Amino acid sequence: MPGKRWANGEDFTLADCAAGPSLFYADWTHAISDNYPKVRAYRTRLLARPSFARAVEDARPYRTLFPLGAPDRD
């Protein structure tokens, strides 16, 4: 994703909506390595986006249902 703010360029698209949950939970199960700073930064941008942050916050009561246990972050 060199030079891109979002998956498909400068505009937030359906591709970002699809990537968001995968990156969110993937980092919980196997932390995204520091070897991938662009992926980590992309995940951070997703978490900062109001709609994504609201979805994460609204789902907080259900974290106990995550099979591997939810970390105390995000």
JSON list of N, CA and C in Angstrom, two decimals:
[
{"chain": "A", "resi": 1, "resn": "MET", "atom": "N", "xyz": [0.81, -1.19, 0.00]},
{"chain": "A", "resi": 1, "resn": "MET", "atom": "CA", "xyz": [0.00, 0.00, 0.00]},
{"chain": "A", "resi": 1, "resn": "MET", "atom": "C", "xyz": [0.86, 1.27, 0.00]},
{"chain": "A", "resi": 2, "resn": "PRO", "atom": "N", "xyz": [1.99, 1.21, -0.66]},
{"chain": "A", "resi": 2, "resn": "PRO", "atom": "CA", "xyz": [2.83, 2.40, -0.65]},
{"chain": "A", "resi": 2, "resn": "PRO", "atom": "C", "xyz": [2.12, 3.60, -1.26]},
{"chain": "A", "resi": 3, "resn": "GLY", "atom": "N", "xyz": [2.16, 4.71, -0.54]},
{"chain": "A", "resi": 3, "resn": "GLY", "atom": "CA", "xyz": [1.59, 5.94, -1.06]},
{"chain": "A", "resi": 3, "resn": "GLY", "atom": "C", "xyz": [0.08, 6.02, -1.00]},
{"chain": "A", "resi": 4, "resn": "LYS", "atom": "N", "xyz": [-0.59, 5.05, -0.39]},
{"chain": "A", "resi": 4, "resn": "LYS", "atom": "CA", "xyz": [-2.06, 5.06, -0.33]},
{"chain": "A", "resi": 4, "resn": "LYS", "atom": "C", "xyz": [-2.52, 5.28, 1.11]},
{"chain": "A", "resi": 5, "resn": "ARG", "atom": "N", "xyz": [-3.55, 6.07, 1.26]},
{"chain": "A", "resi": 5, "resn": "ARG", "atom": "CA", "xyz": [-4.14, 6.25, 2.59]},
{"chain": "A", "resi": 5, "resn": "ARG", "atom": "C", "xyz": [-5.08, 5.09, 2.91]},
{"chain": "A", "resi": 6, "resn": "TRP", "atom": "N", "xyz": [-5.84, 4.69, 1.91]},
{"chain": "A", "resi": 6, "resn": "TRP", "atom": "CA", "xyz": [-6.79, 3.59, 2.07]},
{"chain": "A", "resi": 6, "resn": "TRP", "atom": "C", "xyz": [-6.45, 2.49, 1.07]},
{"chain": "A", "resi": 7, "resn": "ALA", "atom": "N", "xyz": [-7.15, 1.40, 1.12]},
{"chain": "A", "resi": 7, "resn": "ALA", "atom": "CA", "xyz": [-6.82, 0.23, 0.30]},
{"chain": "A", "resi": 7, "resn": "ALA", "atom": "C", "xyz": [-6.80, 0.53, -1.20]},
{"chain": "A", "resi": 8, "resn": "ASN", "atom": "N", "xyz": [-7.69, 1.44, -1.62]},
{"chain": "A", "resi": 8, "resn": "ASN", "atom": "CA", "xyz": [-7.81, 1.71, -3.04]},
{"chain": "A", "resi": 8, "resn": "ASN", "atom": "C", "xyz": [-7.39, 3.14, -3.41]},
{"chain": "A", "resi": 9, "resn": "GLY", "atom": "N", "xyz": [-6.61, 3.77, -2.55]},
{"chain": "A", "resi": 9, "resn": "GLY", "atom": "CA", "xyz": [-6.15, 5.13, -2.84]},
{"chain": "A", "resi": 9, "resn": "GLY", "atom": "C", "xyz": [-6.50, 6.09, -1.73]},
{"chain": "A", "resi": 10, "resn": "GLU", "atom": "N", "xyz": [-6.93, 7.28, -2.10]},
{"chain": "A", "resi": 10, "resn": "GLU", "atom": "CA", "xyz": [-7.23, 8.32, -1.12]},
{"chain": "A", "resi": 10, "resn": "GLU", "atom": "C", "xyz": [-8.66, 8.27, -0.58]},
{"chain": "A", "resi": 11, "resn": "ASP", "atom": "N", "xyz": [-9.53, 7.54, -1.24]},
{"chain": "A", "resi": 11, "resn": "ASP", "atom": "CA", "xyz": [-10.92, 7.46, -0.81]},
{"chain": "A", "resi": 11, "resn": "ASP", "atom": "C", "xyz": [-11.19, 6.17, -0.06]},
{"chain": "A", "resi": 12, "resn": "PHE", "atom": "N", "xyz": [-11.95, 6.28, 1.03]},
{"chain": "A", "resi": 12, "resn": "PHE", "atom": "CA", "xyz": [-12.40, 5.13, 1.80]},
{"chain": "A", "resi": 12, "resn": "PHE", "atom": "C", "xyz": [-13.47, 4.42, 0.97]},
{"chain": "A", "resi": 13, "resn": "THR", "atom": "N", "xyz": [-13.28, 3.12, 0.73]},
{"chain": "A", "resi": 13, "resn": "THR", "atom": "CA", "xyz": [-14.20, 2.37, -0.13]},
{"chain": "A", "resi": 13, "resn": "THR", "atom": "C", "xyz": [-14.66, 1.09, 0.54]},
{"chain": "A", "resi": 14, "resn": "LEU", "atom": "N", "xyz": [-15.44, 0.32, -0.18]},
{"chain": "A", "resi": 14, "resn": "LEU", "atom": "CA", "xyz": [-15.90, -0.97, 0.31]},
{"chain": "A", "resi": 14, "resn": "LEU", "atom": "C", "xyz": [-14.72, -1.90, 0.60]},
{"chain": "A", "resi": 15, "resn": "ALA", "atom": "N", "xyz": [-13.62, -1.74, -0.10]},
{"chain": "A", "resi": 15, "resn": "ALA", "atom": "CA", "xyz": [-12.43, -2.55, 0.16]},
{"chain": "A", "resi": 15, "resn": "ALA", "atom": "C", "xyz": [-11.94, -2.35, 1.59]},
{"chain": "A", "resi": 16, "resn": "ASP", "atom": "N", "xyz": [-12.01, -1.13, 2.08]},
{"chain": "A", "resi": 16, "resn": "ASP", "atom": "CA", "xyz": [-11.60, -0.85, 3.46]},
{"chain": "A", "resi": 16, "resn": "ASP", "atom": "C", "xyz": [-12.59, -1.43, 4.45]},
{"chain": "A", "resi": 17, "resn": "CYS", "atom": "N", "xyz": [-13.88, -1.38, 4.10]},
{"chain": "A", "resi": 17, "resn": "CYS", "atom": "CA", "xyz": [-14.90, -1.99, 4.95]},
{"chain": "A", "resi": 17, "resn": "CYS", "atom": "C", "xyz": [-14.67, -3.49, 5.09]},
{"chain": "A", "resi": 18, "resn": "ALA", "atom": "N", "xyz": [-14.23, -4.11, 4.02]},
{"chain": "A", "resi": 18, "resn": "ALA", "atom": "CA", "xyz": [-13.98, -5.55, 4.04]},
{"chain": "A", "resi": 18, "resn": "ALA", "atom": "C", "xyz": [-12.68, -5.88, 4.78]},
{"chain": "A", "resi": 19, "resn": "ALA", "atom": "N", "xyz": [-11.67, -5.05, 4.62]},
{"chain": "A", "resi": 19, "resn": "ALA", "atom": "CA", "xyz": [-10.37, -5.32, 5.25]},
{"chain": "A", "resi": 19, "resn": "ALA", "atom": "C", "xyz": [-10.38, -5.04, 6.75]},
{"chain": "A", "resi": 20, "resn": "GLY", "atom": "N", "xyz": [-11.18, -4.09, 7.17]},
{"chain": "A", "resi": 20, "resn": "GLY", "atom": "CA", "xyz": [-11.19, -3.67, 8.57]},
{"chain": "A", "resi": 20, "resn": "GLY", "atom": "C", "xyz": [-11.38, -4.77, 9.59]},
{"chain": "A", "resi": 21, "resn": "PRO", "atom": "N", "xyz": [-12.47, -5.52, 9.52]},
{"chain": "A", "resi": 21, "resn": "PRO", "atom": "CA", "xyz": [-12.66, -6.58, 10.52]},
{"chain": "A", "resi": 21, "resn": "PRO", "atom": "C", "xyz": [-11.56, -7.65, 10.49]},
{"chain": "A", "resi": 22, "resn": "SER", "atom": "N", "xyz": [-11.09, -7.97, 9.31]},
{"chain": "A", "resi": 22, "resn": "SER", "atom": "CA", "xyz": [-10.03, -8.98, 9.21]},
{"chain": "A", "resi": 22, "resn": "SER", "atom": "C", "xyz": [-8.77, -8.52, 9.91]},
{"chain": "A", "resi": 23, "resn": "LEU", "atom": "N", "xyz": [-8.36, -7.29, 9.66]},
{"chain": "A", "resi": 23, "resn": "LEU", "atom": "CA", "xyz": [-7.15, -6.77, 10.31]},
{"chain": "A", "resi": 23, "resn": "LEU", "atom": "C", "xyz": [-7.37, -6.57, 11.80]},
{"chain": "A", "resi": 24, "resn": "PHE", "atom": "N", "xyz": [-8.55, -6.17, 12.18]},
{"chain": "A", "resi": 24, "resn": "PHE", "atom": "CA", "xyz": [-8.85, -5.97, 13.59]},
{"chain": "A", "resi": 24, "resn": "PHE", "atom": "C", "xyz": [-8.65, -7.27, 14.37]},
{"chain": "A", "resi": 25, "resn": "TYR", "atom": "N", "xyz": [-9.30, -8.33, 13.92]},
{"chain": "A", "resi": 25, "resn": "TYR", "atom": "CA", "xyz": [-9.20, -9.60, 14.64]},
{"chain": "A", "resi": 25, "resn": "TYR", "atom": "C", "xyz": [-7.89, -10.33, 14.39]},
{"chain": "A", "resi": 26, "resn": "ALA", "atom": "N", "xyz": [-7.33, -10.17, 13.22]},
{"chain": "A", "resi": 26, "resn": "ALA", "atom": "CA", "xyz": [-6.04, -10.83, 12.94]},
{"chain": "A", "resi": 26, "resn": "ALA", "atom": "C", "xyz": [-4.98, -10.36, 13.93]},
{"chain": "A", "resi": 27, "resn": "ASP", "atom": "N", "xyz": [-4.97, -9.07, 14.23]},
{"chain": "A", "resi": 27, "resn": "ASP", "atom": "CA", "xyz": [-3.98, -8.55, 15.17]},
{"chain": "A", "resi": 27, "resn": "ASP", "atom": "C", "xyz": [-4.22, -9.07, 16.58]},
{"chain": "A", "resi": 28, "resn": "TRP", "atom": "N", "xyz": [-5.43, -9.41, 16.90]},
{"chain": "A", "resi": 28, "resn": "TRP", "atom": "CA", "xyz": [-5.72, -10.01, 18.21]},
{"chain": "A", "resi": 28, "resn": "TRP", "atom": "C", "xyz": [-5.15, -11.42, 18.29]},
{"chain": "A", "resi": 29, "resn": "THR", "atom": "N", "xyz": [-5.28, -12.17, 17.23]},
{"chain": "A", "resi": 29, "resn": "THR", "atom": "CA", "xyz": [-4.86, -13.58, 17.27]},
{"chain": "A", "resi": 29, "resn": "THR", "atom": "C", "xyz": [-3.37, -13.75, 17.03]},
{"chain": "A", "resi": 30, "resn": "HIS", "atom": "N", "xyz": [-2.80, -12.89, 16.22]},
{"chain": "A", "resi": 30, "resn": "HIS", "atom": "CA", "xyz": [-1.36, -12.94, 15.93]},
{"chain": "A", "resi": 30, "resn": "HIS", "atom": "C", "xyz": [-0.94, -11.51, 15.61]},
{"chain": "A", "resi": 31, "resn": "ALA", "atom": "N", "xyz": [-0.29, -10.87, 16.56]},
{"chain": "A", "resi": 31, "resn": "ALA", "atom": "CA", "xyz": [0.04, -9.45, 16.41]},
{"chain": "A", "resi": 31, "resn": "ALA", "atom": "C", "xyz": [0.74, -9.16, 15.09]},
{"chain": "A", "resi": 32, "resn": "ILE", "atom": "N", "xyz": [0.31, -8.10, 14.44]},
{"chain": "A", "resi": 32, "resn": "ILE", "atom": "CA", "xyz": [0.94, -7.69, 13.19]},
{"chain": "A", "resi": 32, "resn": "ILE", "atom": "C", "xyz": [2.36, -7.22, 13.52]},
{"chain": "A", "resi": 33, "resn": "SER", "atom": "N", "xyz": [3.31, -7.83, 12.91]},
{"chain": "A", "resi": 33, "resn": "SER", "atom": "CA", "xyz": [4.72, -7.58, 13.20]},
{"chain": "A", "resi": 33, "resn": "SER", "atom": "C", "xyz": [5.13, -6.15, 12.87]},
{"chain": "A", "resi": 34, "resn": "ASP", "atom": "N", "xyz": [6.12, -5.67, 13.59]},
{"chain": "A", "resi": 34, "resn": "ASP", "atom": "CA", "xyz": [6.70, -4.36, 13.29]},
{"chain": "A", "resi": 34, "resn": "ASP", "atom": "C", "xyz": [7.38, -4.36, 11.92]},
{"chain": "A", "resi": 35, "resn": "ASN", "atom": "N", "xyz": [7.56, -5.54, 11.34]},
{"chain": "A", "resi": 35, "resn": "ASN", "atom": "CA", "xyz": [8.12, -5.64, 10.00]},
{"chain": "A", "resi": 35, "resn": "ASN", "atom": "C", "xyz": [7.15, -5.14, 8.94]},
{"chain": "A", "resi": 36, "resn": "TYR", "atom": "N", "xyz": [5.89, -4.89, 9.33]},
{"chain": "A", "resi": 36, "resn": "TYR", "atom": "CA", "xyz": [4.85, -4.44, 8.41]},
{"chain": "A", "resi": 36, "resn": "TYR", "atom": "C", "xyz": [4.28, -3.10, 8.88]},
{"chain": "A", "resi": 37, "resn": "PRO", "atom": "N", "xyz": [5.09, -2.06, 8.89]},
{"chain": "A", "resi": 37, "resn": "PRO", "atom": "CA", "xyz": [4.62, -0.78, 9.43]},
{"chain": "A", "resi": 37, "resn": "PRO", "atom": "C", "xyz": [3.45, -0.18, 8.65]},
{"chain": "A", "resi": 38, "resn": "LYS", "atom": "N", "xyz": [3.37, -0.43, 7.37]},
{"chain": "A", "resi": 38, "resn": "LYS", "atom": "CA", "xyz": [2.26, 0.12, 6.57]},
{"chain": "A", "resi": 38, "resn": "LYS", "atom": "C", "xyz": [0.94, -0.56, 6.93]},
{"chain": "A", "resi": 39, "resn": "VAL", "atom": "N", "xyz": [0.99, -1.86, 7.18]},
{"chain": "A", "resi": 39, "resn": "VAL", "atom": "CA", "xyz": [-0.23, -2.57, 7.58]},
{"chain": "A", "resi": 39, "resn": "VAL", "atom": "C", "xyz": [-0.66, -2.11, 8.97]},
{"chain": "A", "resi": 40, "resn": "ARG", "atom": "N", "xyz": [0.30, -1.96, 9.87]},
{"chain": "A", "resi": 40, "resn": "ARG", "atom": "CA", "xyz": [-0.02, -1.48, 11.22]},
{"chain": "A", "resi": 40, "resn": "ARG", "atom": "C", "xyz": [-0.61, -0.07, 11.16]},
{"chain": "A", "resi": 41, "resn": "ALA", "atom": "N", "xyz": [-0.02, 0.79, 10.33]},
{"chain": "A", "resi": 41, "resn": "ALA", "atom": "CA", "xyz": [-0.53, 2.16, 10.20]},
{"chain": "A", "resi": 41, "resn": "ALA", "atom": "C", "xyz": [-1.93, 2.18, 9.59]},
{"chain": "A", "resi": 42, "resn": "TYR", "atom": "N", "xyz": [-2.16, 1.30, 8.63]},
{"chain": "A", "resi": 42, "resn": "TYR", "atom": "CA", "xyz": [-3.48, 1.20, 8.00]},
{"chain": "A", "resi": 42, "resn": "TYR", "atom": "C", "xyz": [-4.52, 0.78, 9.05]},
{"chain": "A", "resi": 43, "resn": "ARG", "atom": "N", "xyz": [-4.18, -0.20, 9.86]},
{"chain": "A", "resi": 43, "resn": "ARG", "atom": "CA", "xyz": [-5.09, -0.65, 10.92]},
{"chain": "A", "resi": 43, "resn": "ARG", "atom": "C", "xyz": [-5.37, 0.50, 11.89]},
{"chain": "A", "resi": 44, "resn": "THR", "atom": "N", "xyz": [-4.36, 1.26, 12.23]},
{"chain": "A", "resi": 44, "resn": "THR", "atom": "CA", "xyz": [-4.54, 2.42, 13.11]},
{"chain": "A", "resi": 44, "resn": "THR", "atom": "C", "xyz": [-5.47, 3.45, 12.49]},
{"chain": "A", "resi": 45, "resn": "ARG", "atom": "N", "xyz": [-5.31, 3.70, 11.20]},
{"chain": "A", "resi": 45, "resn": "ARG", "atom": "CA", "xyz": [-6.21, 4.64, 10.51]},
{"chain": "A", "resi": 45, "resn": "ARG", "atom": "C", "xyz": [-7.65, 4.12, 10.53]},
{"chain": "A", "resi": 46, "resn": "LEU", "atom": "N", "xyz": [-7.82, 2.83, 10.33]},
{"chain": "A", "resi": 46, "resn": "LEU", "atom": "CA", "xyz": [-9.17, 2.26, 10.38]},
{"chain": "A", "resi": 46, "resn": "LEU", "atom": "C", "xyz": [-9.79, 2.47, 11.76]},
{"chain": "A", "resi": 47, "resn": "LEU", "atom": "N", "xyz": [-9.02, 2.21, 12.81]},
{"chain": "A", "resi": 47, "resn": "LEU", "atom": "CA", "xyz": [-9.54, 2.37, 14.16]},
{"chain": "A", "resi": 47, "resn": "LEU", "atom": "C", "xyz": [-9.87, 3.82, 14.49]},
{"chain": "A", "resi": 48, "resn": "ALA", "atom": "N", "xyz": [-9.21, 4.75, 13.83]},
{"chain": "A", "resi": 48, "resn": "ALA", "atom": "CA", "xyz": [-9.46, 6.17, 14.07]},
{"chain": "A", "resi": 48, "resn": "ALA", "atom": "C", "xyz": [-10.66, 6.69, 13.28]},
{"chain": "A", "resi": 49, "resn": "ARG", "atom": "N", "xyz": [-11.10, 5.94, 12.31]},
{"chain": "A", "resi": 49, "resn": "ARG", "atom": "CA", "xyz": [-12.24, 6.38, 11.49]},
{"chain": "A", "resi": 49, "resn": "ARG", "atom": "C", "xyz": [-13.51, 6.28, 12.35]},
{"chain": "A", "resi": 50, "resn": "PRO", "atom": "N", "xyz": [-14.30, 7.35, 12.45]},
{"chain": "A", "resi": 50, "resn": "PRO", "atom": "CA", "xyz": [-15.45, 7.35, 13.36]},
{"chain": "A", "resi": 50, "resn": "PRO", "atom": "C", "xyz": [-16.41, 6.17, 13.20]},
{"chain": "A", "resi": 51, "resn": "SER", "atom": "N", "xyz": [-16.74, 5.80, 11.98]},
{"chain": "A", "resi": 51, "resn": "SER", "atom": "CA", "xyz": [-17.69, 4.69, 11.79]},
{"chain": "A", "resi": 51, "resn": "SER", "atom": "C", "xyz": [-17.10, 3.37, 12.28]},
{"chain": "A", "resi": 52, "resn": "PHE", "atom": "N", "xyz": [-15.82, 3.16, 12.02]},
{"chain": "A", "resi": 52, "resn": "PHE", "atom": "CA", "xyz": [-15.18, 1.92, 12.46]},
{"chain": "A", "resi": 52, "resn": "PHE", "atom": "C", "xyz": [-15.03, 1.92, 13.98]},
{"chain": "A", "resi": 53, "resn": "ALA", "atom": "N", "xyz": [-14.62, 3.05, 14.53]},
{"chain": "A", "resi": 53, "resn": "ALA", "atom": "CA", "xyz": [-14.47, 3.16, 15.99]},
{"chain": "A", "resi": 53, "resn": "ALA", "atom": "C", "xyz": [-15.80, 2.92, 16.70]},
{"chain": "A", "resi": 54, "resn": "ARG", "atom": "N", "xyz": [-16.88, 3.42, 16.11]},
{"chain": "A", "resi": 54, "resn": "ARG", "atom": "CA", "xyz": [-18.20, 3.20, 16.71]},
{"chain": "A", "resi": 54, "resn": "ARG", "atom": "C", "xyz": [-18.57, 1.72, 16.68]},
{"chain": "A", "resi": 55, "resn": "ALA", "atom": "N", "xyz": [-18.28, 1.04, 15.58]},
{"chain": "A", "resi": 55, "resn": "ALA", "atom": "CA", "xyz": [-18.58, -0.39, 15.50]},
{"chain": "A", "resi": 55, "resn": "ALA", "atom": "C", "xyz": [-17.77, -1.17, 16.54]},
{"chain": "A", "resi": 56, "resn": "VAL", "atom": "N", "xyz": [-16.51, -0.81, 16.71]},
{"chain": "A", "resi": 56, "resn": "VAL", "atom": "CA", "xyz": [-15.66, -1.47, 17.71]},
{"chain": "A", "resi": 56, "resn": "VAL", "atom": "C", "xyz": [-16.24, -1.22, 19.11]},
{"chain": "A", "resi": 57, "resn": "GLU", "atom": "N", "xyz": [-16.60, 0.01, 19.38]},
{"chain": "A", "resi": 57, "resn": "GLU", "atom": "CA", "xyz": [-17.14, 0.36, 20.70]},
{"chain": "A", "resi": 57, "resn": "GLU", "atom": "C", "xyz": [-18.48, -0.34, 20.96]},
{"chain": "A", "resi": 58, "resn": "ASP", "atom": "N", "xyz": [-19.34, -0.36, 19.97]},
{"chain": "A", "resi": 58, "resn": "ASP", "atom": "CA", "xyz": [-20.65, -1.00, 20.14]},
{"chain": "A", "resi": 58, "resn": "ASP", "atom": "C", "xyz": [-20.54, -2.50, 20.36]},
{"chain": "A", "resi": 59, "resn": "ALA", "atom": "N", "xyz": [-19.48, -3.11, 19.87]},
{"chain": "A", "resi": 59, "resn": "ALA", "atom": "CA", "xyz": [-19.29, -4.56, 20.03]},
{"chain": "A", "resi": 59, "resn": "ALA", "atom": "C", "xyz": [-18.56, -4.92, 21.32]},
{"chain": "A", "resi": 60, "resn": "ARG", "atom": "N", "xyz": [-18.07, -3.92, 22.04]},
{"chain": "A", "resi": 60, "resn": "ARG", "atom": "CA", "xyz": [-17.29, -4.18, 23.25]},
{"chain": "A", "resi": 60, "resn": "ARG", "atom": "C", "xyz": [-17.98, -5.12, 24.25]},
{"chain": "A", "resi": 61, "resn": "PRO", "atom": "N", "xyz": [-19.29, -5.02, 24.48]},
{"chain": "A", "resi": 61, "resn": "PRO", "atom": "CA", "xyz": [-19.94, -5.93, 25.44]},
{"chain": "A", "resi": 61, "resn": "PRO", "atom": "C", "xyz": [-19.86, -7.42, 25.04]},
{"chain": "A", "resi": 62, "resn": "TYR", "atom": "N", "xyz": [-19.58, -7.68, 23.77]},
{"chain": "A", "resi": 62, "resn": "TYR", "atom": "CA", "xyz": [-19.57, -9.07, 23.30]},
{"chain": "A", "resi": 62, "resn": "TYR", "atom": "C", "xyz": [-18.17, -9.67, 23.21]},
{"chain": "A", "resi": 63, "resn": "ARG", "atom": "N", "xyz": [-17.17, -8.97, 23.68]},
{"chain": "A", "resi": 63, "resn": "ARG", "atom": "CA", "xyz": [-15.79, -9.45, 23.57]},
{"chain": "A", "resi": 63, "resn": "ARG", "atom": "C", "xyz": [-15.57, -10.76, 24.32]},
{"chain": "A", "resi": 64, "resn": "THR", "atom": "N", "xyz": [-16.33, -10.99, 25.35]},
{"chain": "A", "resi": 64, "resn": "THR", "atom": "CA", "xyz": [-16.15, -12.25, 26.09]},
{"chain": "A", "resi": 64, "resn": "THR", "atom": "C", "xyz": [-16.50, -13.45, 25.23]},
{"chain": "A", "resi": 65, "resn": "LEU", "atom": "N", "xyz": [-17.22, -13.24, 24.14]},
{"chain": "A", "resi": 65, "resn": "LEU", "atom": "CA", "xyz": [-17.60, -14.33, 23.24]},
{"chain": "A", "resi": 65, "resn": "LEU", "atom": "C", "xyz": [-16.52, -14.65, 22.22]},
{"chain": "A", "resi": 66, "resn": "PHE", "atom": "N", "xyz": [-15.48, -13.81, 22.13]},
{"chain": "A", "resi": 66, "resn": "PHE", "atom": "CA", "xyz": [-14.39, -14.08, 21.18]},
{"chain": "A", "resi": 66, "resn": "PHE", "atom": "C", "xyz": [-13.68, -15.36, 21.63]},
{"chain": "A", "resi": 67, "resn": "PRO", "atom": "N", "xyz": [-13.61, -16.38, 20.78]},
{"chain": "A", "resi": 67, "resn": "PRO", "atom": "CA", "xyz": [-13.13, -17.70, 21.20]},
{"chain": "A", "resi": 67, "resn": "PRO", "atom": "C", "xyz": [-11.73, -17.72, 21.81]},
{"chain": "A", "resi": 68, "resn": "LEU", "atom": "N", "xyz": [-10.84, -16.86, 21.36]},
{"chain": "A", "resi": 68, "resn": "LEU", "atom": "CA", "xyz": [-9.47, -16.89, 21.87]},
{"chain": "A", "resi": 68, "resn": "LEU", "atom": "C", "xyz": [-9.25, -15.92, 23.02]},
{"chain": "A", "resi": 69, "resn": "GLY", "atom": "N", "xyz": [-10.29, -15.25, 23.44]},
{"chain": "A", "resi": 69, "resn": "GLY", "atom": "CA", "xyz": [-10.14, -14.23, 24.47]},
{"chain": "A", "resi": 69, "resn": "GLY", "atom": "C", "xyz": [-9.72, -12.92, 23.83]},
{"chain": "A", "resi": 70, "resn": "ALA", "atom": "N", "xyz": [-10.38, -11.87, 24.19]},
{"chain": "A", "resi": 70, "resn": "ALA", "atom": "CA", "xyz": [-10.07, -10.56, 23.61]},
{"chain": "A", "resi": 70, "resn": "ALA", "atom": "C", "xyz": [-9.01, -9.86, 24.44]},
{"chain": "A", "resi": 71, "resn": "PRO", "atom": "N", "xyz": [-8.03, -9.26, 23.78]},
{"chain": "A", "resi": 71, "resn": "PRO", "atom": "CA", "xyz": [-7.03, -8.51, 24.53]},
{"chain": "A", "resi": 71, "resn": "PRO", "atom": "C", "xyz": [-7.65, -7.23, 25.11]},
{"chain": "A", "resi": 72, "resn": "ASP", "atom": "N", "xyz": [-7.04, -6.69, 26.11]},
{"chain": "A", "resi": 72, "resn": "ASP", "atom": "CA", "xyz": [-7.53, -5.48, 26.74]},
{"chain": "A", "resi": 72, "resn": "ASP", "atom": "C", "xyz": [-6.95, -4.25, 26.05]},
{"chain": "A", "resi": 73, "resn": "ARG", "atom": "N", "xyz": [-7.28, -4.09, 24.78]},
{"chain": "A", "resi": 73, "resn": "ARG", "atom": "CA", "xyz": [-6.84, -2.94, 23.99]},
{"chain": "A", "resi": 73, "resn": "ARG", "atom": "C", "xyz": [-7.82, -2.75, 22.84]},
{"chain": "A", "resi": 74, "resn": "ASP", "atom": "N", "xyz": [-7.58, -1.76, 22.05]},
{"chain": "A", "resi": 74, "resn": "ASP", "atom": "CA", "xyz": [-8.44, -1.39, 20.92]},
{"chain": "A", "resi": 74, "resn": "ASP", "atom": "C", "xyz": [-9.79, -0.98, 21.45]}
]
